[in-house]
Coordinates of C-alpha atoms in Angstrom, one line a residue:
M1 CA -169.0 112.3 14.5
V2 CA -167.1 112.0 17.8
T3 CA -165.4 108.7 18.5
P4 CA -165.4 107.8 22.2
V5 CA -162.0 107.0 23.8
N6 CA -161.7 103.3 24.7
T7 CA -161.0 103.4 28.4
S8 CA -161.1 99.6 29.1
D9 CA -157.3 99.2 29.6
R10 CA -157.0 102.4 31.6
L11 CA -159.7 101.4 34.0
K12 CA -158.3 97.9 34.3
H13 CA -154.9 99.2 35.3
L14 CA -156.4 101.8 37.7
R15 CA -158.5 99.1 39.4
E16 CA -155.5 96.8 39.8
L17 CA -153.7 99.7 41.7
M18 CA -156.8 100.3 43.8
A19 CA -157.0 96.7 44.9
S20 CA -153.3 96.3 45.6
A21 CA -152.1 95.9 49.2
K22 CA -150.3 99.3 49.0
Y23 CA -153.6 101.2 48.5
N24 CA -156.5 98.9 49.4
I25 CA -159.3 101.3 48.4
G26 CA -162.8 100.6 47.2
A27 CA -163.2 103.8 45.2
Y28 CA -161.0 106.4 43.7
V29 CA -162.0 110.0 43.0
V30 CA -160.5 111.8 40.0
P31 CA -161.4 115.6 40.1
S32 CA -161.1 118.0 37.2
E33 CA -158.9 120.5 39.1
D34 CA -155.2 120.8 39.6
A35 CA -153.3 121.5 42.8
H36 CA -154.4 125.1 42.6
Q37 CA -158.1 124.3 42.0
S38 CA -157.9 125.8 38.5
E39 CA -161.0 125.5 36.4
Y40 CA -158.8 125.0 33.3
V41 CA -155.7 123.0 33.7
A42 CA -152.4 122.2 31.9
A43 CA -152.2 119.1 29.7
C44 CA -150.2 117.3 32.4
D45 CA -153.1 117.8 34.9
E46 CA -155.9 116.6 32.6
R47 CA -156.3 113.4 34.6
R48 CA -160.1 113.2 34.4
P49 CA -160.1 113.6 30.6
F50 CA -157.4 110.9 30.3
I51 CA -159.2 108.3 32.4
S52 CA -162.7 108.9 31.0
G53 CA -162.4 110.5 27.5
F54 CA -164.6 113.4 28.5
D55 CA -162.7 116.7 28.3
G56 CA -165.3 119.3 29.4
S57 CA -164.0 121.8 31.9
A58 CA -166.2 120.6 34.8
G59 CA -166.8 117.1 36.1
C60 CA -165.6 114.5 38.6
A61 CA -165.0 110.8 38.0
V62 CA -165.5 108.1 40.7
V63 CA -164.2 104.6 39.9
T64 CA -165.0 101.5 42.0
A65 CA -164.3 97.9 41.3
D66 CA -167.3 97.5 39.0
Q67 CA -168.5 101.0 38.3
A68 CA -167.1 104.1 36.6
S69 CA -169.3 107.2 37.1
M70 CA -168.9 110.7 35.6
F71 CA -170.6 113.6 37.4
T72 CA -171.0 116.8 35.4
D73 CA -173.5 119.7 35.0
G74 CA -176.0 120.6 32.4
R75 CA -173.4 122.4 30.2
Y76 CA -171.9 119.1 29.4
F77 CA -174.6 116.4 29.3
L78 CA -174.5 116.0 25.5
Q79 CA -170.7 116.3 25.2
A80 CA -170.0 113.8 27.9
R81 CA -172.5 111.3 26.4
Q82 CA -170.7 111.6 23.1
Q83 CA -167.2 111.4 24.3
M84 CA -167.4 108.5 26.9
D85 CA -167.5 104.9 26.0
D86 CA -169.8 102.2 27.5
N87 CA -167.6 101.8 30.6
W88 CA -169.0 105.0 32.0
T89 CA -172.3 106.0 33.5
L90 CA -173.2 109.7 33.1
M91 CA -174.5 111.2 36.4
K92 CA -176.3 114.5 35.6
W93 CA -175.7 117.0 38.3
G94 CA -178.6 119.2 39.0
I95 CA -181.3 116.8 37.9
A96 CA -183.7 115.7 40.6
G97 CA -182.7 112.4 42.2
V98 CA -179.1 112.5 40.9
P99 CA -176.6 112.7 43.8
S100 CA -173.5 114.8 43.7
W101 CA -170.2 112.9 43.7
Q102 CA -169.8 113.5 47.4
E103 CA -173.3 112.2 48.1
Y104 CA -172.6 109.2 45.9
V105 CA -169.4 108.1 47.8
T106 CA -171.0 108.6 51.2
D107 CA -174.5 107.4 50.6
H108 CA -174.4 105.0 47.6
L109 CA -171.3 103.0 48.3
P110 CA -171.2 100.1 50.9
A111 CA -170.6 101.1 54.5
G112 CA -166.9 100.8 55.4
T113 CA -165.6 101.8 51.9
R114 CA -162.2 103.4 51.8
V115 CA -162.2 106.2 49.2
G116 CA -158.9 107.3 47.8
I117 CA -158.0 110.7 46.4
D118 CA -154.9 112.8 45.7
P119 CA -154.9 115.3 48.6
T120 CA -153.5 118.1 46.4
L121 CA -156.6 118.0 44.2
I122 CA -159.3 118.5 46.8
T123 CA -159.8 121.6 49.1
A124 CA -159.2 121.3 52.8
E125 CA -162.8 122.1 53.5
Q126 CA -164.1 119.5 51.1
G127 CA -161.7 116.9 52.4
A128 CA -162.7 117.4 56.0
K129 CA -166.4 117.2 55.3
L130 CA -166.0 114.1 53.2
R131 CA -163.8 112.3 55.7
E132 CA -166.2 113.0 58.5
A133 CA -169.2 111.7 56.5
L134 CA -167.3 108.5 55.5
Q135 CA -166.0 107.9 58.9
A136 CA -169.6 108.1 60.3
K137 CA -170.3 105.0 58.1
S138 CA -167.1 103.2 59.2
G139 CA -165.3 104.2 56.0
D140 CA -162.6 106.7 55.4
L141 CA -161.1 109.3 52.9
V142 CA -157.6 108.1 52.2
A143 CA -155.0 110.6 51.1
I144 CA -152.9 109.0 48.3
S145 CA -150.0 111.2 47.4
D146 CA -149.0 108.9 44.5
N147 CA -151.6 110.0 41.9
L148 CA -153.0 106.7 40.6
V149 CA -154.1 108.2 37.2
D150 CA -150.5 109.4 36.7
A151 CA -149.3 105.9 37.4
V152 CA -151.7 104.6 34.7
W153 CA -150.7 107.4 32.3
G154 CA -147.0 106.6 32.7
S155 CA -144.5 108.1 30.4
A156 CA -147.2 109.3 28.0
R157 CA -148.2 112.0 30.5
P158 CA -147.2 115.5 29.2
V159 CA -144.4 117.2 31.1
R160 CA -145.3 120.2 33.4
P161 CA -144.8 123.5 31.4
E162 CA -141.9 125.7 32.4
D163 CA -142.3 128.7 30.1
P164 CA -140.9 132.0 31.4
A165 CA -143.2 134.4 33.1
F166 CA -143.3 138.1 32.0
V167 CA -144.0 141.4 33.7
L168 CA -147.4 143.2 33.2
D169 CA -146.6 146.9 32.9
V170 CA -148.2 149.1 35.5
K171 CA -149.7 151.1 32.6
Y172 CA -152.0 148.1 32.2
A173 CA -152.2 146.9 35.8
G174 CA -152.9 150.3 37.2
E175 CA -151.2 149.6 40.5
T176 CA -147.7 148.4 41.4
H177 CA -147.2 145.0 43.0
S178 CA -145.7 146.7 46.0
D179 CA -148.9 148.6 46.6
K180 CA -151.0 145.5 46.2
I181 CA -148.9 143.6 48.7
A182 CA -149.3 146.6 51.1
R183 CA -153.1 146.4 50.8
V184 CA -153.0 142.6 51.4
R185 CA -151.0 143.2 54.6
E186 CA -153.5 145.7 55.8
Q187 CA -156.2 143.1 55.5
L188 CA -154.1 140.5 57.2
E189 CA -153.6 142.8 60.2
R190 CA -157.3 143.4 60.4
D191 CA -157.9 139.7 60.3
N192 CA -155.3 139.2 63.1
V193 CA -153.3 136.5 61.2
R194 CA -149.6 136.2 60.7
G195 CA -149.7 135.8 56.9
L196 CA -151.4 134.5 53.8
V197 CA -150.6 131.5 51.7
V198 CA -151.6 132.3 48.1
T199 CA -152.5 129.2 46.1
A200 CA -154.8 130.3 43.2
L201 CA -152.8 131.0 40.1
D202 CA -154.8 134.0 39.0
E203 CA -154.4 135.6 42.5
L204 CA -150.6 135.1 42.2
A205 CA -150.5 136.7 38.7
W206 CA -152.6 139.6 39.9
L207 CA -150.6 140.2 43.1
F208 CA -147.2 140.2 41.5
N209 CA -148.2 141.9 38.2
L210 CA -146.8 138.9 36.4
R211 CA -148.3 136.8 33.6
G212 CA -147.4 133.4 32.1
S213 CA -148.5 130.7 29.7
D214 CA -148.6 127.5 31.7
I215 CA -152.3 126.9 31.0
D216 CA -153.8 127.4 27.6
F217 CA -155.8 130.6 27.3
N218 CA -155.1 131.6 30.9
P219 CA -152.1 133.9 31.3
V220 CA -150.9 132.3 34.6
F221 CA -147.9 130.4 35.8
F222 CA -147.3 127.6 38.4
A223 CA -146.4 129.1 41.7
Y224 CA -147.3 129.6 45.4
A225 CA -146.6 132.5 47.7
V226 CA -146.5 133.3 51.4
V227 CA -147.0 136.9 52.4
T228 CA -146.3 137.9 56.0
S229 CA -146.0 141.3 57.7
D230 CA -142.3 141.6 56.8
T231 CA -141.5 139.0 54.2
V232 CA -142.8 137.8 50.8
T233 CA -141.7 134.4 49.4
L234 CA -142.6 133.3 45.9
Y235 CA -142.3 129.6 45.2
M236 CA -141.6 129.5 41.4
N237 CA -139.2 127.4 39.4
E238 CA -135.9 128.9 38.1
A239 CA -136.9 128.4 34.4
K240 CA -139.6 131.0 34.7
L241 CA -137.3 133.8 36.0
T242 CA -136.0 136.0 33.2
D243 CA -133.7 138.8 34.1
T244 CA -136.6 141.3 33.7
V245 CA -138.7 139.2 36.1
R246 CA -135.8 138.9 38.7
K247 CA -135.4 142.7 38.6
H248 CA -139.2 143.2 39.0
L249 CA -139.2 140.9 42.0
D250 CA -136.4 142.7 43.8
G251 CA -136.8 142.3 47.6
I252 CA -139.0 139.1 47.2
L253 CA -137.5 135.8 48.1
V254 CA -137.9 133.2 45.4
Q255 CA -137.8 129.5 46.2
P256 CA -138.4 126.4 44.0
Y257 CA -142.0 125.5 43.4
E258 CA -141.6 122.1 45.0
N259 CA -140.4 123.6 48.3
I260 CA -143.7 124.9 49.4
F261 CA -144.9 121.8 51.4
G262 CA -141.6 121.4 53.2
E263 CA -141.4 125.1 54.0
L264 CA -144.9 125.1 55.4
S265 CA -144.2 122.1 57.5
A266 CA -141.2 123.9 59.0
M267 CA -143.2 127.0 59.6
S268 CA -145.8 125.0 61.5
V269 CA -143.5 124.5 64.5
G270 CA -143.1 128.2 65.0
L271 CA -146.7 128.9 64.5
A272 CA -147.7 126.3 67.1
E273 CA -145.3 127.7 69.7
S274 CA -146.5 131.3 69.2
E275 CA -150.2 130.3 68.8
G276 CA -150.2 132.3 65.5
R277 CA -152.1 131.3 62.4
L278 CA -151.8 131.7 58.6
L279 CA -154.7 132.5 56.4
V280 CA -155.3 130.1 53.5
G281 CA -157.9 130.7 50.9
K282 CA -160.9 128.4 50.5
T283 CA -159.3 126.8 47.5
A284 CA -156.2 125.7 49.4
S285 CA -155.7 121.9 49.1
W286 CA -156.1 119.3 51.8
A287 CA -152.4 118.5 51.4
L288 CA -151.3 122.1 52.0
V289 CA -153.4 122.5 55.2
E290 CA -152.1 119.2 56.5
A291 CA -148.5 120.4 55.9
L292 CA -149.2 123.5 58.0
G293 CA -151.3 121.7 60.6
E294 CA -155.0 122.4 61.0
S295 CA -154.5 124.3 64.3
N296 CA -152.1 126.7 62.6
V297 CA -154.5 127.7 59.8
K298 CA -157.5 129.9 59.3
V299 CA -159.4 128.8 56.2
D300 CA -161.4 131.7 54.7
S301 CA -161.7 133.7 51.6
S302 CA -158.4 135.1 50.4
P303 CA -158.5 138.9 50.5
I304 CA -157.0 138.9 47.0
V305 CA -160.3 137.5 45.6
L306 CA -162.2 140.7 46.2
L307 CA -159.3 143.0 45.6
K308 CA -158.8 141.5 42.2
A309 CA -162.5 141.6 41.4
L310 CA -162.8 145.3 42.1
K311 CA -161.1 146.7 39.0
N312 CA -159.2 150.0 39.2
A313 CA -159.7 152.9 36.8
T314 CA -156.9 151.8 34.6
E315 CA -158.2 148.2 34.3
L316 CA -161.8 149.5 33.6
A317 CA -160.5 151.8 30.9
G318 CA -158.5 148.9 29.4
M319 CA -161.6 146.6 29.5
R320 CA -163.6 149.2 27.5
K321 CA -160.8 149.7 24.9
C322 CA -160.0 146.1 24.4
H323 CA -163.7 145.3 23.8
E324 CA -163.8 148.0 21.1
R325 CA -160.8 146.4 19.3
D326 CA -162.4 143.0 19.9
G327 CA -165.6 144.4 18.4
A328 CA -163.7 145.4 15.3
A329 CA -162.4 141.9 14.9
M330 CA -165.9 140.5 15.3
A331 CA -167.3 142.9 12.7
N332 CA -164.6 141.9 10.2
Y333 CA -165.3 138.2 11.0
F334 CA -169.0 138.3 10.6
G335 CA -168.7 140.5 7.5
W336 CA -166.3 138.0 6.0
L337 CA -168.3 135.0 7.1
E338 CA -171.6 136.3 5.6
H339 CA -169.9 137.1 2.3
E340 CA -168.2 133.7 2.1
L341 CA -171.5 131.8 2.9
L342 CA -173.8 133.8 0.7
H343 CA -171.7 135.1 -2.2
N344 CA -168.5 133.1 -2.4
G345 CA -169.5 129.5 -2.3
G346 CA -168.7 128.8 1.3
N347 CA -172.0 127.3 2.3
L348 CA -171.6 123.6 3.1
K349 CA -167.8 124.0 2.4
L350 CA -166.4 126.0 5.3
S351 CA -166.2 124.0 8.5
E352 CA -166.7 125.1 12.1
C353 CA -162.9 124.9 12.6
D354 CA -162.1 126.8 9.4
V355 CA -164.2 129.8 10.5
A356 CA -162.9 129.6 14.1
D357 CA -159.3 129.8 12.8
K358 CA -160.3 132.8 10.7
L359 CA -161.7 134.6 13.8
E360 CA -158.5 133.9 15.7
E361 CA -156.5 135.3 12.8
L362 CA -158.6 138.5 12.8
R363 CA -158.4 138.9 16.6
R364 CA -154.6 138.6 16.6
E365 CA -154.4 141.4 14.1
Q366 CA -155.7 143.8 16.8
D367 CA -153.3 145.9 18.9
L368 CA -152.3 144.3 22.2
C369 CA -153.8 141.0 21.5
V370 CA -151.9 138.1 23.1
G371 CA -154.2 135.2 22.0
L372 CA -157.6 133.7 22.8
S373 CA -159.3 133.6 26.3
F374 CA -160.7 130.2 25.6
S375 CA -161.2 127.7 22.8
T376 CA -163.7 129.2 20.4
I377 CA -167.2 127.6 20.5
S378 CA -168.0 127.7 16.8
S379 CA -171.1 125.6 16.4
V380 CA -173.7 125.1 13.7
G381 CA -177.2 123.5 14.1
A382 CA -177.4 120.7 16.6
N383 CA -173.8 121.4 17.8
G384 CA -175.0 124.7 19.2
A385 CA -177.1 122.7 21.7
I386 CA -173.9 121.3 23.2
I387 CA -173.4 124.3 25.6
H388 CA -169.6 124.2 25.7
Y389 CA -169.0 122.5 22.4
S390 CA -165.5 122.9 20.8
P391 CA -165.1 121.7 17.2
Q392 CA -162.3 119.3 16.5
R393 CA -160.7 118.7 13.1
G394 CA -162.1 115.6 11.5
S395 CA -165.3 115.6 13.4
E396 CA -166.6 119.1 12.9
S397 CA -169.7 120.1 10.9
L398 CA -169.9 122.3 7.8
L399 CA -171.6 125.7 8.0
D400 CA -175.1 125.6 6.6
T401 CA -177.2 128.7 5.9
S402 CA -180.3 126.8 6.7
K403 CA -179.2 126.4 10.3
M404 CA -178.4 128.6 13.3
Y405 CA -174.8 129.4 14.0
L406 CA -173.6 130.1 17.6
C407 CA -170.2 131.6 18.2
D408 CA -168.8 132.0 21.7
S409 CA -165.3 133.4 21.7
G410 CA -162.9 135.8 23.4
G411 CA -159.5 137.3 23.4
Q412 CA -156.7 138.0 25.8
Y413 CA -155.3 141.6 25.4
L414 CA -152.6 143.2 27.6
D415 CA -155.3 145.7 28.7
G416 CA -158.2 143.2 29.3
T417 CA -160.0 140.0 28.6
T418 CA -163.1 139.6 26.3
D419 CA -165.9 137.1 26.2
V420 CA -168.8 137.4 23.7
T421 CA -171.4 135.1 22.3
R422 CA -173.6 135.9 19.3
T423 CA -176.2 133.7 17.5
Y424 CA -176.8 134.3 13.8
H425 CA -178.8 132.8 11.0
F426 CA -177.6 133.4 7.5
G427 CA -180.7 132.0 5.8
E428 CA -184.4 132.1 6.8
P429 CA -185.0 131.2 10.4
T430 CA -188.2 129.4 11.4
R431 CA -190.8 131.2 13.5
W432 CA -189.9 128.9 16.5
E433 CA -186.2 129.8 16.2
R434 CA -187.1 133.5 16.2
E435 CA -189.4 133.1 19.2
C436 CA -186.7 131.3 21.2
F437 CA -184.1 133.9 20.2
T438 CA -186.4 136.8 21.1
R439 CA -187.2 135.3 24.5
V440 CA -183.5 134.9 25.2
L441 CA -182.9 138.5 24.1
K442 CA -185.7 139.8 26.2
G443 CA -184.1 138.1 29.3
H444 CA -180.7 139.6 28.3
I445 CA -182.2 143.1 28.0
A446 CA -184.1 142.7 31.3
L447 CA -180.9 141.9 33.2
D448 CA -178.9 144.6 31.4
M449 CA -181.5 147.3 32.3
A450 CA -181.8 146.2 35.9
V451 CA -181.3 148.9 38.6
F452 CA -180.6 147.5 42.0
P453 CA -179.2 148.5 45.4
N454 CA -175.5 148.4 45.9
G455 CA -174.7 144.9 47.4
T456 CA -177.5 143.0 45.6
S457 CA -176.4 139.5 44.7
G458 CA -176.5 137.8 41.3
F459 CA -178.5 135.1 42.9
V460 CA -181.3 137.6 43.4
L461 CA -181.0 139.0 39.8
D462 CA -180.9 135.7 38.0
P463 CA -184.6 135.3 37.4
L464 CA -184.8 138.5 35.4
A465 CA -182.9 136.7 32.6
R466 CA -185.1 133.6 32.7
L467 CA -188.6 134.9 33.1
P468 CA -189.3 135.3 29.3
L469 CA -188.3 131.6 28.9
W470 CA -190.2 130.4 32.0
E471 CA -193.4 132.0 30.7
I472 CA -193.6 129.2 28.1
G473 CA -191.9 126.4 30.2
L474 CA -188.3 126.8 28.9
D475 CA -185.0 127.4 30.7
F476 CA -181.2 126.9 30.3
R477 CA -178.9 124.7 32.3
H478 CA -176.0 127.1 33.0
G479 CA -175.3 130.2 35.0
T480 CA -176.4 133.5 33.6
G481 CA -173.1 135.4 34.3
H482 CA -169.6 135.2 35.6
G483 CA -166.9 137.7 36.4
V484 CA -164.1 138.4 33.9
G485 CA -160.4 139.0 34.7
S486 CA -158.3 141.8 33.5
F487 CA -155.8 140.0 31.2
L488 CA -156.5 137.1 33.4
N489 CA -158.9 134.1 33.6
V490 CA -162.1 134.6 31.6
H491 CA -164.0 133.1 34.5
E492 CA -163.4 135.1 37.7
G493 CA -165.2 135.2 41.0
P494 CA -166.5 135.8 43.5
Q495 CA -169.4 137.5 41.8
G496 CA -171.8 135.7 39.4
V497 CA -175.4 135.6 38.3
G498 CA -177.0 132.2 38.8
V499 CA -178.5 129.8 41.2
R500 CA -175.2 128.6 42.8
K501 CA -175.5 129.1 46.6
H502 CA -172.3 131.1 47.0
Y503 CA -173.6 133.7 44.5
A504 CA -176.2 134.6 47.2
D505 CA -173.3 135.6 49.5
V506 CA -171.6 138.0 47.2
G507 CA -173.1 141.4 46.5
F508 CA -172.3 143.5 43.4
R509 CA -170.1 146.5 43.9
P510 CA -168.9 149.2 41.5
G511 CA -165.9 148.1 39.4
M512 CA -166.8 144.5 39.2
T513 CA -167.2 142.8 35.8
I514 CA -170.0 140.3 34.9
T515 CA -171.2 138.6 31.8
N516 CA -174.9 138.6 30.8
E517 CA -175.5 135.4 28.8
P518 CA -178.9 133.7 28.9
G519 CA -179.6 131.0 26.3
Y520 CA -181.8 128.2 25.1
Y521 CA -180.7 124.8 23.7
Q522 CA -182.9 122.4 21.8
D523 CA -181.2 119.1 21.8
G524 CA -180.5 117.8 18.3
D525 CA -181.6 121.1 16.6
F526 CA -180.0 124.4 17.7
G527 CA -178.5 126.5 20.4
I528 CA -179.0 130.2 21.2
R529 CA -176.9 132.3 23.5
I530 CA -176.5 136.1 23.7
E531 CA -173.6 137.2 25.8
N532 CA -172.1 140.7 26.7
T533 CA -169.4 141.4 29.1
C534 CA -170.5 144.2 31.4
V535 CA -169.0 146.5 34.1
V536 CA -171.0 147.2 37.3
V537 CA -171.4 151.0 37.6
K538 CA -173.2 153.4 39.9
T539 CA -176.4 155.0 38.6
D540 CA -178.6 157.9 39.7
T541 CA -182.2 157.3 40.9
K542 CA -185.0 159.7 41.6
F543 CA -185.0 158.6 45.3
D544 CA -182.5 156.8 47.5
Y545 CA -184.2 154.3 49.8
T546 CA -180.7 152.9 50.7
N547 CA -179.8 155.9 52.9
G548 CA -176.7 156.7 50.8
N549 CA -175.6 153.2 49.8
G550 CA -176.7 154.0 46.3
Y551 CA -177.9 152.0 43.3
L552 CA -176.1 150.1 40.5
T553 CA -176.6 148.9 37.0
F554 CA -174.7 147.1 34.2
E555 CA -172.8 148.9 31.5
P556 CA -172.2 146.5 28.5
V557 CA -168.6 146.9 27.2
T558 CA -169.0 144.2 24.5
M559 CA -169.4 146.0 21.1
V560 CA -171.0 143.5 18.7
P561 CA -174.4 143.8 17.0
I562 CA -177.3 141.5 17.9
Q563 CA -179.0 140.1 14.8
K564 CA -182.3 141.9 14.2
K565 CA -183.5 139.3 11.7
L566 CA -184.0 136.8 14.4
I567 CA -186.3 139.0 16.5
L568 CA -190.0 138.2 16.5
E569 CA -191.2 141.8 16.7
E570 CA -194.6 141.0 18.1
L571 CA -192.9 139.8 21.3
F572 CA -190.7 142.9 21.5
T573 CA -191.8 145.9 23.6
D574 CA -191.1 149.6 22.7
R575 CA -188.7 149.8 25.6
E576 CA -186.7 146.7 24.4
R577 CA -186.6 148.2 20.9
Q578 CA -185.2 151.5 22.4
W579 CA -182.6 149.5 24.3
L580 CA -181.5 147.6 21.2
N581 CA -181.3 150.8 19.0
A582 CA -179.3 152.6 21.7
Y583 CA -176.9 149.7 22.2
H584 CA -176.4 149.4 18.4
Q585 CA -175.7 153.2 18.2
T586 CA -173.0 152.8 20.8
V587 CA -171.5 149.9 19.0
W588 CA -171.4 151.9 15.8
D589 CA -169.9 155.0 17.5
R590 CA -167.1 153.0 19.2
V591 CA -166.2 150.5 16.6
S592 CA -166.8 151.9 13.1
G593 CA -163.8 154.2 13.3
R594 CA -161.6 151.1 13.8
L595 CA -162.7 149.6 10.5
D596 CA -161.6 150.0 6.9
K597 CA -164.5 151.9 5.2
S598 CA -164.0 149.9 2.1
G599 CA -164.1 146.5 3.9
L600 CA -166.8 143.9 4.4
G601 CA -166.7 144.5 8.2
Y602 CA -167.6 148.2 7.9
E603 CA -170.6 147.5 5.6
W604 CA -171.8 144.7 7.8
L605 CA -171.5 146.8 10.9
K606 CA -173.3 149.7 9.3
R607 CA -176.3 147.5 8.3
E608 CA -176.4 145.5 11.5
T609 CA -176.4 148.6 13.8
A610 CA -179.1 150.4 11.8
P611 CA -182.2 151.3 13.9
M612 CA -184.8 148.6 14.2

């Protein structure tokens, strides 16, 4: 049972600061993100979890003199409700009639309200829109450089990590950082800008062929960079620079991380005089754009976003190979887990944390494994309905062969990143569980088999994964797919499959990666999700209505069987059965040779990949 954090004293202290003469604000916004708009943040940047108790990866807190509101999406409704105390009101993004946090502060607070925020934690575009909307109602968005949650947190706040960075060998990256910088400069010349300010941590890691460990599960490091036609400056603290990294960065000027804002302010004078502009990505902070001066800045998508998303041949080969090794770890895991539950007394004794730790142990045995790509979602029964559930020691559930088990996990390998979800039942599933599972699988197969014109967006393809659920009035409250980095963040844009508006603006191209992960979640009972990581590849068609643009499809690189016992065969078509048999044959061909023939994993894989 989860015990909510008592936030009464924390909110009291925050409200005292808000009401003080120094700040004099009627509302304070606490976003999830850090100064780089990272989805997952370091412990020192977990301000929203600290002030609210809710630690899901997405959400925004708004605190007024008498209200504390938490805005989050459907992945976290159950988790937020469990983790927050009675001081907080849960605002369910995406539900009809529930405002976004931006709409809440502009339309639901009294006219004239001064709303405070740390300007490093909101993008320049968001800040400008919000300020305009508030000023139209005699209010204002106030930039408060002293983060008020940090003041409440005090000396208990974790220190910022300063672990050394390390070089990613070109045999894994597939391209030198010098060549990457040259490609970025070509794009800057086409865009007629003087340079690029790089703020996103995964973009920095990709550009310089460096990796780090400043954020759990994400091999990134804290830095900024400025790339111009003739100079490259990396803002990165001394502690991160090993001799190997210094040699790797030969010819690149390295400055302390904290210098970025002063340096940009100094550059703004020259830019204004020459009427030149620097490009900053859409995730650049309000504070950073203010330092440069709005007239000196072009805010647009960073060219690195697309360059990074289009994997080169080396990265694609690495993604396929690391998923084969990951598949071997998963086979060993499920072979072990089934044996423990059914034959070794593990039922109602092994906990969600116990088995998640075992999976991590088996993953780390694989060649080139560096660690996990996110905290394992090991969830039994009702916990599976909490979409991004993460078990915690002391409050986790015991595995039960009478209940569904959902496992969403992934690994970081030097040659790629994995993300896979499987749902299994080690006892006798009910007919309803089998129907729900089958409909999720039908949606998964429909999306996997899709053939579509080059440039088609994931917004267009999303209904394919939902139609079998829609037929009986069911759905799921999360996106259907996201890009995956190459030994980088497990969530990578700009591509995705889902109903988010920006997915409509990004078309699929060969070399992109995408997950295929429809699900269904019955609150208080079970959760189902089936997820493969895929590569976008060209495919031949009988005709070509695109006049040479061509057609694409998805190639699954995840190599883990899908449980046949959960399939309600009367709902399954011959074509779907053929797909499953072909997929399982591929899994067997690519993974079986990596397993000990006398081991539990080999026997499990052999049985689970047998034709349906």
